Short mmCIF file of C-alpha atoms in Angstrom, two decimals:
data_model
loop_
_atom_site.label_atom_id
_atom_site.label_comp_id
_atom_site.label_asym_id
_atom_site.label_seq_id
_atom_site.Cartn_x
_atom_site.Cartn_y
_atom_site.Cartn_z
CA MET A 1 145.00 140.07 61.12
CA GLU A 2 146.01 136.51 61.69
CA GLY A 3 146.88 137.26 65.30
CA MET A 4 143.46 138.81 65.81
CA GLU A 5 141.72 135.64 64.56
CA GLU A 6 143.82 133.51 66.89
CA GLN A 7 142.92 135.76 69.82
CA ASN A 8 139.21 135.58 68.91
CA ALA A 9 139.40 131.79 68.59
CA ALA A 10 141.20 131.58 71.95
CA ALA A 11 138.58 133.85 73.55
CA ALA A 12 135.76 131.72 72.08
CA SER A 13 137.44 128.58 73.38
CA VAL A 14 137.76 130.11 76.86
CA GLY A 15 134.11 131.22 76.66
CA LYS A 16 132.95 127.70 75.80
CA SER A 17 135.12 126.27 78.53
CA MET A 18 133.56 128.68 81.05
CA MET A 19 130.08 127.82 79.79
CA TYR A 20 130.74 124.08 80.27
CA LYS A 21 132.15 124.71 83.75
CA ASP A 22 129.06 126.77 84.60
CA LEU A 23 126.81 124.02 83.26
CA ALA A 24 128.71 121.40 85.25
CA GLN A 25 128.36 123.53 88.38
CA VAL A 26 124.61 123.94 87.84
CA LEU A 27 124.21 120.17 87.34
CA ALA A 28 126.24 119.44 90.46
CA GLN A 29 124.04 121.82 92.48
CA ALA A 30 120.91 120.14 91.09
CA ILE A 31 122.21 116.71 92.10
CA VAL A 32 122.96 117.97 95.61
CA GLN A 33 119.47 119.51 95.83
CA ILE A 34 117.82 116.28 94.69
CA SER A 35 119.75 114.24 97.24
CA MET A 36 118.73 116.73 99.93
CA ASP A 37 115.06 116.41 98.88
CA LYS A 38 115.08 112.72 99.82
CA GLY A 39 114.25 113.52 103.40
CA PRO A 40 115.10 111.39 106.41
CA LYS A 41 115.84 107.68 106.14
CA ILE A 42 112.68 105.76 107.00
CA ALA A 43 112.69 102.13 108.14
CA ASP A 44 111.29 99.66 105.64
CA PRO A 45 107.67 98.76 106.28
CA LYS A 46 106.80 95.28 107.46
CA LYS A 47 105.52 93.05 104.69
CA PHE A 48 101.76 93.06 104.42
CA TYR A 49 100.12 89.64 104.17
CA GLY A 50 96.50 90.77 104.02
CA ASP A 51 95.59 90.88 107.72
CA SER A 52 92.95 93.61 107.95
CA ASN A 53 94.08 94.41 111.52
CA LYS A 54 97.50 95.43 110.17
CA LEU A 55 96.36 97.39 107.10
CA ASP A 56 96.35 100.82 108.77
CA ALA A 57 99.89 100.35 110.12
CA PHE A 58 101.04 99.16 106.70
CA LEU A 59 99.51 102.15 104.90
CA THR A 60 100.98 104.53 107.47
CA SER A 61 104.48 103.14 106.92
CA ILE A 62 104.01 103.36 103.13
CA HIS A 63 102.90 107.01 103.46
CA LEU A 64 106.00 107.75 105.53
CA ILE A 65 108.13 106.43 102.67
CA PHE A 66 106.28 108.68 100.21
CA HIS A 67 106.72 111.75 102.40
CA SER A 68 110.39 111.04 103.11
CA ASN A 69 111.21 111.12 99.40
CA PRO A 70 108.60 113.33 97.71
CA THR A 71 110.49 113.73 94.43
CA LYS A 72 110.61 109.95 93.93
CA TYR A 73 106.96 109.28 94.81
CA THR A 74 105.06 112.05 93.05
CA MET A 75 103.77 109.77 90.28
CA VAL A 76 100.91 107.34 90.94
CA ASP A 77 102.82 104.50 89.29
CA SER A 78 105.82 104.87 91.60
CA ARG A 79 103.55 104.84 94.67
CA ILE A 80 101.71 101.74 93.46
CA THR A 81 104.94 99.92 92.64
CA CYS A 82 106.39 100.75 96.05
CA THR A 83 103.25 99.49 97.78
CA LEU A 84 103.04 96.26 95.78
CA LEU A 85 106.69 95.51 96.59
CA TRP A 86 105.72 95.02 100.23
CA MET A 87 102.77 92.75 99.42
CA LYS A 88 104.50 89.49 98.47
CA GLU A 89 102.82 86.73 100.40
CA GLY A 90 99.43 85.59 101.71
CA GLN A 91 96.20 87.13 100.43
CA ALA A 92 97.97 90.44 99.85
CA GLY A 93 100.57 88.70 97.69
CA LYS A 94 97.86 87.06 95.59
CA TRP A 95 96.09 90.40 95.26
CA ALA A 96 99.34 92.16 94.30
CA GLN A 97 100.06 89.54 91.61
CA ILE A 98 96.62 90.08 90.12
CA MET A 99 97.02 93.85 90.18
CA LEU A 100 100.48 93.66 88.57
CA LYS A 101 99.10 91.43 85.84
CA LYS A 102 96.17 93.77 85.21
CA ILE A 103 98.44 96.82 85.23
CA SER A 104 100.94 95.22 82.84
CA HIS A 105 98.13 94.12 80.47
CA LYS A 106 96.61 97.60 80.81
CA THR A 107 93.25 96.09 81.80
CA VAL A 108 93.17 98.33 84.85
CA THR A 109 94.61 101.79 85.29
CA PHE A 110 94.74 103.94 88.36
CA THR A 111 94.53 107.64 87.63
CA SER A 112 95.08 108.54 91.26
CA TRP A 113 96.60 107.10 94.41
CA ASP A 114 93.19 107.28 96.08
CA LYS A 115 91.65 104.97 93.46
CA PHE A 116 94.39 102.41 94.04
CA LYS A 117 94.05 102.74 97.81
CA ALA A 118 90.28 102.19 97.53
CA MET A 119 90.94 98.84 95.88
CA GLU A 120 93.41 98.01 98.64
CA GLU A 121 90.81 98.85 101.26
CA SER A 122 89.12 95.55 100.41
CA PHE A 123 91.49 94.10 103.00
CA HIS A 124 89.55 96.04 105.63
CA THR A 125 86.47 93.89 105.32
CA GLY A 126 85.85 91.28 107.98
CA SER A 127 86.39 87.58 107.46
CA VAL A 128 88.36 85.81 104.76
CA ALA A 129 85.05 84.72 103.22
CA GLN A 130 83.81 88.32 103.10
CA GLN A 131 87.07 89.41 101.50
CA ALA A 132 86.81 86.65 98.90
CA HIS A 133 83.19 87.61 98.11
CA GLU A 134 84.25 91.23 97.63
CA LYS A 135 87.28 90.43 95.50
CA MET A 136 85.32 87.99 93.35
CA LYS A 137 83.11 90.90 92.27
CA TYR A 138 86.11 92.47 90.53
CA VAL A 139 87.33 89.34 88.76
CA CYS A 140 86.70 89.81 85.06
CA GLN A 141 88.16 88.18 81.98
CA GLU A 142 88.57 91.51 80.16
CA ASN A 143 91.49 91.05 77.74
CA HIS A 144 92.90 87.94 79.44
CA ASP A 145 92.90 84.41 78.15
CA ILE A 146 90.12 82.29 79.61
CA GLU A 147 92.70 80.18 81.47
CA ASP A 148 94.04 83.28 83.25
CA TYR A 149 90.49 84.29 84.20
CA ILE A 150 89.76 80.83 85.59
CA ALA A 151 93.01 80.82 87.59
CA GLU A 152 92.18 84.22 89.10
CA PHE A 153 88.58 83.21 89.84
CA GLU A 154 89.69 79.98 91.51
CA MET A 155 92.05 81.89 93.82
CA TYR A 156 88.96 83.13 95.67
CA GLU A 157 86.66 80.17 95.04
CA GLU A 158 87.64 78.14 98.10
CA ASP A 159 87.63 81.12 100.46
CA THR A 160 84.07 82.18 99.55
CA SER A 161 82.56 79.02 101.07
CA TYR A 162 80.15 79.02 98.10
CA ASN A 163 78.97 75.62 96.91
CA ASN A 164 79.47 74.70 93.25
CA MET A 165 76.02 75.91 92.17
CA ALA A 166 76.58 79.30 93.83
CA LEU A 167 79.90 79.72 92.01
CA VAL A 168 78.43 79.39 88.51
CA LYS A 169 76.69 82.79 88.45
CA PRO A 170 79.70 84.90 89.58
CA PHE A 171 81.89 82.91 87.18
CA GLN A 172 79.57 83.63 84.26
CA ASN A 173 79.31 87.31 85.20
CA GLY A 174 83.05 87.79 84.69
CA ILE A 175 83.31 86.09 81.29
CA ILE A 176 83.53 87.92 78.00
CA PRO A 177 82.58 85.01 75.74
CA LYS A 178 84.61 84.22 72.67
CA ASP A 179 83.89 81.24 70.45
CA ASP A 180 87.25 79.59 71.07
CA ASP A 181 86.70 79.84 74.88
CA LEU A 182 83.44 77.87 74.86
CA PRO A 183 84.98 74.39 75.35
CA THR A 184 87.03 75.61 78.34
CA VAL A 185 84.02 77.38 79.88
CA PHE A 186 81.85 74.32 79.34
CA HIS A 187 84.47 72.07 80.95
CA TRP A 188 84.77 74.37 83.99
CA SER A 189 80.97 74.56 84.33
CA MET A 190 80.69 70.76 84.19
CA GLU A 191 83.25 70.43 86.99
CA HIS A 192 81.18 72.75 89.14
#
């Protein structure tokens, strides 16, 4: 009887060992499949600085990255992060910083790649002044401190070519007034 138990225990041990080997083999095959799904190696895109003449080429190179590694870039967040990584300087860098801040504070969410890309299309408008006018429409205090709102607003202020009187209305449109913000708002309004 004792010999039978030992044989059963040995058989169970061998069965578990086989099961773990099978599991390891399945995992190894999955890893190989994932690495094969990466697609061809694509050259890194050139950094995008905000030049509207180079936007189409930039978006094309970003799309090539997405298509070369479809398993990595299926989620909207991974596509947005990849795109923002190549927007580090110039107007595009400023825009990317604002978007990252809004995304991290959850004051803006993109439910689809197309919605994010539509925001990015603001680089397609003509002159720097036109771009600043367009971007200023989207500047809003939302859940930010008033100082953050002012800093974001002032990023576009100079480029709009608006005089001080013309800046007051767009500035006021983006404020969500709170009692403790009133001195800061008053001070900014007096400067302009």
